[in-house]
Amino acid sequence: MAKPFKLAAALEGHKGDARGVTFPAAGTVVSVSRDSTLRTWTAGAGDWLSDVDYESPKYVNSVAWIGGEEGLVAAGGQDASIAVLATALPGRPLKYTLSGHDSNVCALHAAHGQLISGSWDKTARVWQDGVLKHTLAGHTQAIWAVLILGPDVYVTGAADKTIRIWNGSTVVRTLSAHEDVVRGLCAIPGGFASCSNDASIRTWTAAGEPQLTLYGHTNFIYAVAALPSGELLSASEDRSVRVWSGAECVQTITHPCVSVWAVAACADSGDIVSGASDGVVRVFSRDAGRWAAPAVLAAFDERVASFGIAAAELGGINKEKLAGKEALAVPGTKLGEVKMVRAAGTVDAYQWSGSEWDKIGEVVDSVGSQRKQIYEGQEYDFVFDVDIQEGAPPLKLPYRVNENPYDAARRFLERNELPLEYLDQTAQFIEQNTAGVQIGATAPAEDPYGSRYIPGQAAAAPPPTRPAPKLMPQRSFLFFQQIKLPAVAANIAKTNAAVGADALAADDLAALEATLGAATPDGLRSHWPALSAPLLHIAASWPVDKRLAALDVLRIAVAGADATGLAATVTTLFAADSFDPAAPNTAMMALRVLANAFGADAGGSVLADPDIVDQVAAVVRRATPAGPTKLLQVALATLVLNYAVHAVAAADTDTAFALVDPALGLLPALTDAEAKFRGLVALGTLCAAGAEVAEGVRSLGGAQAAATAAEATSDPRVSAAATELRQLLA
């Protein structure tokens, strides 16, 4: 029997979940994380050294080693692009970026001189030498797993529970054996292996004939990989990496974390690497010469043993009927078997290693490892049921714990065409039923499938009070993301027929309709080259009250603009007086365009031009006395907030100073709770741009403005923001 794997090194440096790993050569590991970075780890004389080689504006979720003389490595993530770096060149520069996906790139694999990518946009794409070779379309939900099996043979696995085998861009077989989302694929001798949220691993011939089905994991399985020995590795939400020889699990490596997201093997050394929700990248080896020092191994075992396990993970537990530690005298019946025993005031969980019972944690009553939920092919921390009408099916409200509850609530209401009057209640429902949840931390006792909410009714009683989070400074931009493309496209076509000489030419209108018909909301930014000319023509030429639909598309597409296109957009909006408060809907949408423009690569550099900042300040002052509508209020406050976020990130005190006075003038005009909250956070964030800026806010009466804002509403978020701002200015 092969020696067991033991910890060789724990690589600490990531500040978020390590979502992807690759092990291209002995002594070299590459990892990507929810902290938006790619790190290369190199084994030194006594430790592993790490460098941040790439930093994305959003989460990085997938990685693949391409290799070659330049040591190319690819990383994909939530910005829908794929960055390819040359790790063998000095400075490990960015070689090129692959664009084409419309949403999160969650899977990558490289082999046979090609790279394949899978995305939430329901497509996989095959690239060769930086050029798109194939687009694989046909899955009905997000593609979570990809594999290059031969020079022109590909395998994809998706949230639609199917696996597809492709010859070029043609599907040759669809496999439907898995009962839940397919999460991982890897090549094995003579075929491939797959894993799923159904907690099973399946092996297949290259033609798709089923072979083995492996059970042992107790939760979602996120990744599979093959060892040079022919053994199989799997990584799971049950905190473990498992090693399989044929149909038998020969080792279970329990981790002191919530989720093991990724696993990979080194073809040179036979060592393995895992990436986990605690941000730690761990290397394991069968070679005793590479094992960590005994004290490090003991500390690792202690961390595993002290980790809290949710009772929900192990089924219903009657503590009174559990045996004591004397039960551990009886050997286990299979490797990985879990046994619970009564201890002094606790219930301890032990796992059979094949020779002894190893403690893997203490069972706790609250949910310790929340299973991720899949909705419409995408991953969320919660998916709530929302009852709208008696007898009708509930609507689904998806939510990720890292997002603003008000953004999730607004997205839900807009998608289902529900009144925005329910915004506060829906957001409060989310907050109360996810209280205290942090990524990778203990989740609430509330069952995400058992919670039901009826808009207009009081939300459930809140759980115990938790410490208020720090609201200021805001570190990330807020964007307006929702759009109904078919309705918008129809509106543009209808209006085009009524604007006379300023109408788009028939060919231009047809091209615009074709682009909008083929695009998804998340992918509009990638269609900027085709959309910019007709949209800017409409923004510049059509009557101000006829531009709404075009600006609606522009606000999403603008995130794909380069510096030249972005400058042209801003110039057009101001020249055409799109911010006239007498046309509040148009003004609101034009403000949303500017707010979303911060999502473009050149957003900060273009929008922080002093002339543009002065014009924005004038727009804010102009809108204030008119008693802006609620939607216009939110747009104004969000634009100021995004400018504040930029000013802090770029240490741009000039921009911060220019916006202090208009931001203070805006605050008294805000009657909408969400707008008021964003306005207060904007002021607090501006204060973080420099001590002199904070002094400016203080001297102009910022503390009194905050107090007045809080007095005019009962909204707890506004009160919390006002209190924090006053404390900053004290």
XYZ file of C-alpha atoms in Angstrom:
730
model
C 0.000 0.000 0.000
C 1.317 3.468 -0.893
C 2.504 5.744 1.860
C -0.037 8.317 3.064
C 0.142 11.936 2.032
C 1.178 14.308 4.806
C 1.423 18.075 4.941
C 4.584 19.415 3.331
C 3.816 23.144 3.453
C 0.987 25.574 4.229
C 1.308 28.556 1.907
C -0.283 31.615 3.476
C -0.660 34.921 1.668
C -4.068 35.030 0.021
C -6.657 37.185 1.788
C -9.654 35.307 0.392
C -10.681 31.803 -0.647
C -8.067 30.012 -2.768
C -10.381 29.002 -5.617
C -7.945 27.480 -8.097
C -4.511 25.796 -8.025
C -2.094 24.224 -10.477
C 1.178 22.359 -9.820
C 3.191 22.593 -13.075
C 6.564 21.439 -11.743
C 8.229 20.291 -8.541
C 8.730 23.362 -6.393
C 6.295 25.595 -8.319
C 2.632 26.194 -7.487
C 0.256 28.781 -8.972
C -2.938 29.774 -7.159
C -5.821 32.208 -7.688
C -8.156 33.644 -5.100
C -11.243 35.631 -4.255
C -8.786 38.331 -3.141
C -8.520 39.040 -6.910
C -4.896 37.903 -7.233
C -2.793 35.229 -8.883
C 0.252 34.109 -6.898
C 3.243 32.060 -7.944
C 4.835 30.055 -5.116
C 8.417 28.787 -5.404
C 10.040 26.331 -3.000
C 13.153 27.834 -1.462
C 15.861 26.405 0.775
C 13.651 26.405 3.844
C 10.278 27.769 2.784
C 8.053 28.664 -0.149
C 8.340 32.178 -1.544
C 5.351 33.972 -3.067
C 4.799 36.802 -5.505
C 1.561 38.457 -6.607
C 1.921 38.276 -10.377
C -1.529 39.500 -11.367
C -4.295 41.495 -9.719
C -7.757 41.651 -11.274
C -10.487 44.208 -10.551
C -12.706 41.290 -9.482
C -12.474 37.759 -8.076
C -10.163 35.339 -9.875
C -11.736 31.877 -9.912
C -9.834 29.653 -12.354
C -6.273 28.935 -13.426
C -4.541 26.731 -15.999
C -0.888 26.112 -16.814
C -0.160 26.486 -20.547
C 3.644 26.213 -20.310
C 6.067 26.643 -23.185
C 9.344 28.568 -23.152
C 7.646 31.590 -21.580
C 5.920 29.578 -18.847
C 2.452 30.827 -19.775
C -0.329 30.613 -17.183
C -3.964 31.655 -17.659
C -6.295 33.107 -15.033
C -10.032 33.785 -15.403
C -12.617 35.392 -13.172
C -15.597 37.607 -12.629
C -14.463 40.341 -15.035
C -15.254 37.852 -17.868
C -11.714 38.030 -19.264
C -8.753 35.640 -19.254
C -5.307 37.013 -18.425
C -2.298 35.107 -19.793
C 1.012 35.768 -18.039
C 4.571 34.810 -18.987
C 5.954 33.479 -15.698
C 9.346 32.532 -17.152
C 10.105 36.109 -18.259
C 11.539 38.784 -15.926
C 8.741 40.451 -14.006
C 6.252 37.772 -15.149
C 4.474 40.232 -17.490
C 0.931 40.063 -18.803
C 1.345 38.507 -22.240
C -2.193 39.079 -23.525
C -5.849 39.134 -22.467
C -8.559 36.969 -24.027
C -11.981 38.605 -24.305
C -15.240 37.160 -25.558
C -17.062 35.662 -22.616
C -20.024 37.611 -21.277
C -19.746 36.553 -17.631
C -17.604 34.908 -14.951
C -14.908 32.599 -16.330
C -15.080 29.786 -13.772
C -13.139 26.970 -15.489
C -9.908 26.685 -17.481
C -7.815 23.811 -18.856
C -4.843 23.707 -21.201
C -3.502 20.788 -23.224
C -2.430 19.906 -26.778
C -1.379 23.510 -27.426
C -4.873 24.834 -26.703
C -6.742 26.521 -23.862
C -10.422 25.956 -23.095
C -12.526 28.223 -20.884
C -15.973 27.731 -19.329
C -18.252 30.531 -18.207
C -21.510 31.446 -16.557
C -22.538 32.737 -20.009
C -23.331 29.045 -20.870
C -20.534 28.751 -23.416
C -17.068 27.253 -23.532
C -14.419 28.744 -25.775
C -11.321 27.117 -27.247
C -8.261 29.311 -27.827
C -5.042 28.634 -29.708
C -2.075 31.027 -29.610
C -4.322 33.755 -28.226
C -6.932 33.403 -30.977
C -10.461 32.043 -30.606
C -10.755 28.688 -32.380
C -14.184 27.363 -31.308
C -17.219 28.544 -29.365
C -19.037 25.608 -27.782
C -22.701 26.547 -27.295
C -25.561 24.293 -26.274
C -25.577 23.949 -22.504
C -28.615 25.595 -20.940
C -26.850 26.768 -17.776
C -23.396 27.841 -16.634
C -20.425 25.701 -17.668
C -18.493 24.888 -14.493
C -15.964 22.368 -15.847
C -13.904 22.026 -19.047
C -11.350 19.540 -20.347
C -9.259 19.130 -23.505
C -9.168 15.385 -24.092
C -7.458 15.387 -27.515
C -6.246 17.799 -30.226
C -9.832 18.654 -31.194
C -11.798 16.728 -28.555
C -13.322 18.610 -25.624
C -15.491 17.784 -22.614
C -17.713 20.253 -20.752
C -19.741 19.909 -17.553
C -22.483 22.320 -16.548
C -25.101 23.420 -14.064
C -27.694 21.773 -16.316
C -26.385 18.454 -14.823
C -25.034 17.223 -18.161
C -21.622 16.449 -19.605
C -21.049 17.023 -23.298
C -18.311 15.576 -25.484
C -17.371 17.727 -28.485
C -15.521 17.121 -31.724
C -14.530 20.632 -32.694
C -17.641 22.708 -32.091
C -20.025 19.777 -32.651
C -21.586 17.827 -29.799
C -21.052 14.103 -30.314
C -22.505 12.845 -27.023
C -24.442 14.151 -24.016
C -24.125 12.330 -20.672
C -26.848 12.740 -18.059
C -25.846 10.420 -15.209
C -25.132 13.089 -12.590
C -28.109 14.231 -10.521
C -26.837 17.741 -9.799
C -24.443 20.398 -11.065
C -21.269 19.025 -12.682
C -18.351 20.848 -11.028
C -15.103 19.250 -12.180
C -13.434 17.180 -14.923
C -10.003 15.645 -15.370
C -8.269 13.287 -17.784
C -7.454 9.754 -16.623
C -5.845 6.889 -18.548
C -8.279 5.898 -21.289
C -10.889 8.560 -20.546
C -11.938 11.134 -17.985
C -13.483 11.605 -14.540
C -16.249 13.972 -13.415
C -17.537 15.198 -10.065
C -20.756 16.849 -9.002
C -22.813 18.543 -6.343
C -24.531 15.149 -6.034
C -21.447 14.043 -4.001
C -20.401 11.446 -6.566
C -17.396 10.918 -8.804
C -17.856 9.095 -12.094
C -15.292 7.764 -14.534
C -15.873 7.423 -18.274
C -14.152 6.117 -21.365
C -13.044 8.693 -23.908
C -16.192 7.858 -25.896
C -18.431 8.547 -22.883
C -19.151 5.001 -21.755
C -19.682 4.858 -17.959
C -17.186 3.002 -15.799
C -16.956 3.542 -12.015
C -19.153 5.553 -9.658
C -17.363 6.567 -6.457
C -19.189 7.563 -3.278
C -17.627 8.685 -0.019
C -17.794 12.444 0.132
C -20.700 13.814 2.155
C -21.117 17.139 0.374
C -20.526 18.934 -2.930
C -17.395 17.815 -4.812
C -15.724 20.782 -6.478
C -12.684 19.347 -8.251
C -10.998 16.143 -9.431
C -7.411 15.563 -10.527
C -5.261 12.602 -11.523
C -1.998 11.511 -9.917
C 0.889 10.160 -12.047
C 0.194 6.802 -10.378
C -3.247 6.686 -11.965
C -4.950 7.367 -8.655
C -7.672 9.996 -8.469
C -7.969 13.053 -6.206
C -11.141 14.896 -5.213
C -11.835 18.094 -3.250
C -15.095 18.744 -1.447
C -17.295 20.954 0.676
C -16.955 18.257 3.351
C -13.520 19.770 4.185
C -11.510 16.979 2.641
C -9.291 15.886 -0.203
C -9.705 12.182 -0.893
C -7.331 9.838 -2.676
C -8.911 7.029 -4.718
C -7.309 3.866 -6.054
C -9.778 2.267 -8.420
C -13.120 2.256 -6.610
C -11.546 2.482 -3.139
C -10.862 5.612 -1.112
C -7.362 5.007 0.275
C -6.918 8.281 2.183
C -9.015 11.181 3.456
C -7.096 14.406 4.136
C -9.320 16.575 6.328
C -8.679 20.338 6.243
C -9.322 22.926 8.997
C -11.660 25.008 6.846
C -15.186 25.131 5.456
C -14.520 24.188 1.809
C -11.701 22.642 -0.188
C -12.254 24.309 -3.543
C -9.437 22.928 -5.662
C -6.864 20.149 -5.925
C -4.046 19.462 -8.393
C -1.168 17.001 -8.737
C 2.439 17.473 -9.808
C 3.469 15.122 -12.615
C 7.154 15.424 -11.624
C 7.014 14.757 -7.888
C 3.632 13.125 -7.330
C 2.900 15.734 -4.649
C -0.520 17.380 -4.454
C -1.754 20.891 -3.708
C -5.142 22.082 -2.436
C -6.844 25.467 -2.298
C -9.310 26.162 0.502
C -11.828 28.633 1.871
C -9.426 29.791 4.594
C -7.166 31.196 1.855
C -4.390 28.688 2.568
C -2.732 26.749 -0.256
C -1.474 23.427 1.132
C 1.104 21.049 -0.352
C 1.026 17.362 0.622
C 3.604 14.678 -0.145
C 4.136 10.942 0.242
C 7.882 11.530 0.441
C 8.851 11.701 4.127
C 11.803 13.866 3.145
C 9.425 16.630 2.107
C 7.039 16.402 5.055
C 6.756 19.414 7.316
C 8.520 19.415 10.665
C 6.873 17.276 13.364
C 5.749 20.388 15.252
C 4.056 21.751 12.100
C 2.331 18.421 11.470
C 1.121 18.326 15.064
C -0.190 21.896 14.794
C -2.046 21.017 11.598
C -3.649 17.980 13.228
C -4.638 20.134 16.199
C -6.278 22.713 13.930
C -8.222 19.963 12.197
C -9.282 18.451 15.509
C -10.437 21.768 16.958
C -12.441 22.855 13.910
C -16.173 23.129 14.561
C -18.373 20.806 12.508
C -22.031 21.622 11.951
C -24.513 19.147 13.344
C -26.460 19.575 10.094
C -23.524 18.104 8.159
C -23.675 14.848 10.093
C -27.412 14.322 10.326
C -29.643 14.519 13.377
C -27.717 13.942 16.599
C -29.192 12.758 19.892
C -26.372 13.532 22.303
C -27.922 11.492 25.089
C -27.770 8.281 23.051
C -24.167 8.670 21.897
C -21.508 6.369 23.298
C -18.456 7.730 25.061
C -14.850 7.454 23.916
C -14.871 3.754 24.719
C -16.576 3.335 21.324
C -13.263 4.225 19.674
C -11.888 0.856 20.725
C -13.900 -0.699 17.913
C -12.123 -0.373 14.520
C -13.882 1.338 11.650
C -15.415 -0.665 8.852
C -14.208 1.526 5.981
C -11.723 4.280 5.351
C -13.168 7.752 5.991
C -15.978 6.470 8.249
C -17.068 9.144 10.754
C -18.005 8.298 14.338
C -19.384 10.713 16.953
C -18.782 10.202 20.658
C -19.771 12.036 23.811
C -16.993 13.997 25.484
C -16.977 16.361 28.445
C -19.663 18.852 27.444
C -19.155 18.323 23.696
C -19.700 15.867 20.882
C -16.453 14.966 19.100
C -16.202 13.622 15.555
C -13.571 11.040 14.646
C -12.642 9.625 11.258
C -11.198 6.161 10.588
C -7.784 6.409 8.884
C -7.452 2.685 8.266
C -5.461 2.057 11.426
C -6.855 4.448 14.029
C -9.574 6.998 14.783
C -8.407 10.588 14.145
C -10.302 13.476 15.705
C -11.538 15.802 12.961
C -13.527 18.309 14.985
C -16.183 19.139 17.515
C -19.845 19.049 16.509
C -21.599 22.365 17.035
C -25.323 23.090 16.988
C -25.320 25.940 14.476
C -24.662 25.457 10.806
C -20.916 25.537 10.393
C -20.577 24.999 6.667
C -23.256 26.441 4.518
C -23.736 24.607 1.239
C -23.528 26.924 -1.711
C -26.769 27.207 -3.683
C -26.983 27.071 -7.482
C -29.613 29.281 -9.104
C -29.874 29.676 -12.876
C -26.451 28.072 -13.160
C -24.712 30.533 -10.855
C -23.465 30.093 -7.306
C -25.005 31.926 -4.359
C -24.722 31.628 -0.591
C -28.511 31.813 -0.181
C -31.547 31.290 -2.380
C -34.689 32.392 -0.531
C -38.297 31.646 -1.435
C -40.457 34.764 -1.758
C -44.256 34.332 -1.711
C -45.974 36.892 -3.945
C -49.431 35.461 -4.426
C -51.325 32.741 -2.613
C -51.354 29.557 -4.668
C -48.606 30.764 -7.009
C -45.079 29.304 -6.965
C -42.641 31.339 -4.867
C -40.063 33.524 -6.576
C -36.374 32.924 -5.937
C -34.259 35.616 -4.293
C -30.553 34.765 -4.708
C -27.939 36.464 -2.532
C -24.162 36.368 -2.036
C -22.879 37.388 1.369
C -20.245 39.722 -0.104
C -22.813 41.974 -1.822
C -24.892 44.868 -0.557
C -28.325 43.546 0.523
C -29.971 46.583 -1.078
C -28.345 45.775 -4.427
C -29.634 42.193 -4.228
C -33.087 43.410 -3.207
C -33.235 45.949 -6.029
C -32.093 43.313 -8.560
C -34.812 40.928 -7.359
C -37.580 43.538 -7.505
C -36.580 44.848 -10.927
C -36.208 41.367 -12.430
C -39.668 40.370 -11.230
C -41.227 43.803 -11.977
C -42.245 44.358 -8.351
C -42.735 47.799 -6.796
C -39.563 49.427 -5.462
C -41.596 50.411 -2.402
C -40.676 46.935 -1.103
C -36.938 47.688 -1.345
C -36.324 48.425 2.336
C -38.382 45.481 3.569
C -36.736 43.046 1.163
C -33.235 44.238 2.041
C -34.018 44.029 5.758
C -35.301 40.487 5.278
C -31.967 39.564 3.629
C -29.968 41.235 6.399
C -31.929 39.562 9.172
C -31.704 36.086 7.671
C -27.996 36.322 6.863
C -26.943 38.215 9.990
C -23.280 37.887 10.772
C -22.422 35.693 7.788
C -18.948 36.188 6.352
C -17.341 34.260 3.511
C -15.767 31.130 4.945
C -17.181 31.739 8.422
C -19.965 30.272 10.485
C -23.313 30.589 8.749
C -26.625 31.401 10.414
C -28.956 28.822 11.856
C -31.634 29.933 9.382
C -32.272 27.321 6.688
C -31.950 29.099 3.309
C -34.547 26.795 1.764
C -36.980 27.130 4.659
C -37.195 30.918 4.825
C -40.160 32.429 3.071
C -40.931 36.106 2.764
C -44.064 37.879 1.595
C -43.415 41.445 0.353
C -45.474 43.953 2.269
C -45.499 41.894 5.439
C -43.172 42.437 8.349
C -39.882 40.585 8.075
C -39.069 37.827 10.524
C -37.754 38.769 13.946
C -34.023 39.501 13.744
C -31.437 37.196 15.263
C -29.206 38.375 18.128
C -27.562 41.746 17.563
C -24.114 41.621 15.966
C -21.443 44.304 15.923
C -22.211 46.934 13.308
C -19.866 46.713 10.312
C -17.662 49.628 9.414
C -19.330 51.466 6.556
C -16.684 54.027 5.717
C -14.635 54.260 3.653
C -16.446 52.354 0.922
C -13.831 50.382 -1.033
C -15.767 49.189 -4.069
C -17.841 50.897 -6.739
C -21.608 50.453 -6.911
C -23.123 49.757 -10.314
C -26.587 49.662 -11.885
C -26.607 46.253 -13.560
C -30.168 45.132 -14.349
C -31.669 45.566 -17.805
C -34.468 43.975 -19.843
C -32.877 43.821 -23.292
C -35.892 42.758 -25.395
C -38.049 45.588 -24.042
C -35.254 48.135 -24.459
C -34.514 47.044 -28.029
C -38.201 47.274 -28.939
C -38.400 50.767 -27.449
C -35.414 51.982 -29.463
C -36.915 50.634 -32.704
C -40.304 52.197 -31.980
C -38.810 55.581 -31.106
C -36.511 55.510 -34.130
C -39.573 55.524 -36.381
C -40.810 58.727 -34.749
C -37.743 60.998 -34.609
C -37.618 61.997 -38.255
C -34.312 63.161 -39.697
C -32.352 62.113 -36.596
C -33.368 58.459 -36.947
C -30.784 55.731 -37.370
C -30.393 54.444 -40.918
C -32.198 51.172 -41.576
C -28.940 49.207 -41.791
C -27.627 50.757 -38.564
C -30.863 50.012 -36.741
C -30.846 46.410 -37.986
C -27.243 45.967 -36.838
C -28.089 47.421 -33.428
C -31.091 45.113 -33.049
C -28.989 42.107 -34.058
C -26.313 42.958 -31.498
C -28.853 43.434 -28.708
C -30.621 40.227 -29.704
C -27.417 38.212 -29.466
C -26.094 39.788 -26.268
C -26.780 38.959 -22.646
C -27.013 41.699 -20.005
C -23.733 40.585 -18.439
C -22.046 40.522 -21.820
C -23.070 43.920 -23.177
C -19.689 45.420 -22.287
C -17.964 43.117 -24.782
C -20.185 44.526 -27.571
C -19.044 48.122 -27.019
C -17.350 48.441 -30.473
C -20.632 47.617 -32.242
C -22.892 49.583 -29.894
C -20.992 52.809 -29.300
C -21.682 54.602 -32.604
C -25.495 54.175 -32.729
C -25.930 54.768 -28.998
C -23.855 57.950 -28.996
C -25.728 59.154 -32.097
C -29.007 58.757 -30.210
C -27.598 60.410 -27.076
C -26.405 63.381 -29.126
C -29.275 63.821 -31.593
C -32.604 62.571 -30.312
C -34.912 64.761 -28.223
C -33.930 64.597 -24.564
C -37.110 62.770 -23.549
C -36.614 60.107 -26.259
C -33.124 58.892 -25.238
C -34.031 56.791 -22.206
C -33.841 53.331 -23.796
C -30.555 54.049 -25.576
C -28.995 55.398 -22.382
C -30.255 52.283 -20.601
C -28.124 50.138 -22.932
C -25.258 52.623 -22.803
C -24.993 52.393 -19.009
C -24.233 48.644 -19.235
C -22.089 48.704 -22.377
C -19.927 51.622 -21.210
C -17.928 49.310 -18.916
C -16.323 47.910 -22.077
C -15.208 51.287 -23.450
C -11.553 52.220 -23.818
C -10.282 55.660 -22.782
C -11.173 57.249 -26.134
C -14.691 55.794 -26.161
C -15.251 56.746 -22.556
C -14.187 60.338 -23.131
C -16.481 60.540 -26.167
C -19.380 59.225 -24.098
C -18.911 61.748 -21.308
C -18.453 64.611 -23.768
C -21.627 63.618 -25.632
C -23.730 63.419 -22.464
C -22.725 66.874 -21.297
C -22.921 68.498 -24.742
C -26.454 67.157 -25.271
C -27.612 68.350 -21.825
C -28.646 64.848 -20.814
C -28.703 65.860 -17.125
C -31.552 68.365 -17.339
C -33.675 67.808 -14.172
C -36.714 68.844 -16.206
C -36.412 65.410 -17.868
C -35.750 63.427 -14.670
C -35.832 59.948 -16.209
C -33.261 60.843 -18.848
C -31.126 62.630 -16.262
C -31.326 59.620 -13.970
C -30.188 57.255 -16.730
C -27.367 59.564 -17.828
C -26.133 59.677 -14.226
C -26.231 55.872 -14.158
C -24.031 55.856 -17.274
C -21.430 57.961 -15.458
C -21.652 55.844 -12.298
C -21.179 52.624 -14.273
C -18.320 54.143 -16.275
C -16.110 53.573 -13.245
C -16.309 49.881 -14.171
C -14.317 50.510 -17.359
C -10.568 49.958 -17.238
C -9.953 53.635 -17.897
C -12.931 54.813 -15.818
C -11.050 56.488 -12.986
C -8.461 58.226 -15.164
C -11.065 59.654 -17.559
C -13.723 60.668 -15.034
C -11.176 62.291 -12.716
C -10.205 64.830 -15.365
C -10.644 68.194 -13.572
C -12.936 69.600 -16.279
C -15.212 66.563 -16.040
C -15.215 66.675 -12.230
C -16.269 70.323 -12.372
C -19.118 69.477 -14.751
C -20.254 66.614 -12.506
C -20.225 68.935 -9.502
C -22.364 71.396 -11.446
C -24.831 68.624 -12.363
C -25.190 67.638 -8.689
C -25.803 71.250 -7.648
C -28.261 71.793 -10.503
C -30.363 68.756 -9.607
C -30.518 69.473 -5.884
C -33.018 72.369 -5.665
C -35.493 70.682 -7.995
C -36.581 68.042 -5.504
C -35.270 65.095 -7.534
C -37.297 61.914 -7.901
C -36.306 58.849 -5.851
C -34.526 57.117 -8.721
C -32.732 60.335 -9.609
C -31.700 60.727 -5.958
C -30.165 57.256 -5.876
C -28.320 57.902 -9.149
C -26.901 61.212 -7.877
C -25.789 59.730 -4.565
C -24.243 56.694 -6.268
C -22.245 58.828 -8.686
C -20.831 60.910 -5.823
C -20.090 57.719 -3.884
C -18.210 56.180 -6.811
C -16.161 59.349 -7.174
C -15.337 59.109 -3.466
C -14.271 55.460 -3.840
C -11.987 56.470 -6.703
C -10.559 59.425 -4.785
C -9.582 57.212 -1.845
C -8.125 54.415 -4.005
C -6.109 56.871 -6.127
C -5.226 59.258 -3.249
C -6.811 61.949 -5.421
C -7.427 64.788 -2.959
C -8.174 67.304 -5.725
C -11.197 65.291 -6.880
C -12.296 64.738 -3.280
C -12.109 68.455 -2.494
C -14.095 69.340 -5.622
C -16.980 67.110 -4.530
C -17.217 67.985 -0.825
C -19.418 71.040 -1.299
C -21.855 69.493 -3.845
C -22.082 66.330 -1.741
C -22.992 68.336 1.343
C -25.501 70.335 -0.667
C -27.075 67.172 -2.038
C -27.645 65.488 1.324
C -30.585 67.675 2.533
C -32.415 67.122 -0.774
C -32.372 63.333 -0.404
C -35.624 61.902 0.931
C -35.193 58.309 -0.296
C -33.592 56.151 2.416
C -31.256 54.296 0.069
C -30.104 57.540 -1.562
C -29.572 59.154 1.832
C -27.554 56.156 3.009
C -25.320 56.303 -0.073
C -24.932 60.066 0.302
C -23.739 59.697 3.899
C -21.327 56.905 2.990
C -20.027 59.065 0.134
C -19.220 61.886 2.548
C -17.546 59.515 4.980
C -15.515 57.993 2.158
C -14.429 61.426 0.930
C -13.069 62.070 4.424
C -10.724 59.101 3.986
C -9.091 60.763 0.958
C -6.989 62.904 3.303
C -6.984 64.755 6.605
C -7.443 68.063 4.824
C -10.537 66.739 3.033
C -12.006 65.568 6.327
C -11.339 68.987 7.778
C -13.183 70.529 4.837
C -16.247 68.346 5.498
C -16.036 69.212 9.195
C -15.730 72.959 8.655
C -18.659 73.012 6.213
C -21.005 71.437 8.752
C -20.777 67.756 7.866
C -21.611 66.559 11.378
C -24.774 68.654 11.548
C -25.798 67.534 8.051
C -25.437 63.911 9.182
C -27.521 64.537 12.295
C -30.249 66.239 10.274
C -30.316 63.380 7.774
C -30.772 60.830 10.555
C -33.570 62.808 12.216
C -35.621 62.835 9.029
C -35.890 59.034 8.713
C -36.381 55.938 10.836
C -34.227 53.783 8.560
C -31.584 52.015 10.728
C -28.963 52.037 7.958
C -29.214 55.798 7.622
C -28.918 56.195 11.381
C -25.861 53.930 11.468
C -24.190 55.810 8.615
C -24.956 59.189 10.189
C -23.540 58.060 13.533
C -20.360 56.758 11.918
C -19.893 59.978 9.914
C -20.330 62.100 13.025
C -17.755 59.953 14.830
C -15.314 60.462 11.961
C -15.761 64.213 12.206
C -15.626 64.432 16.015
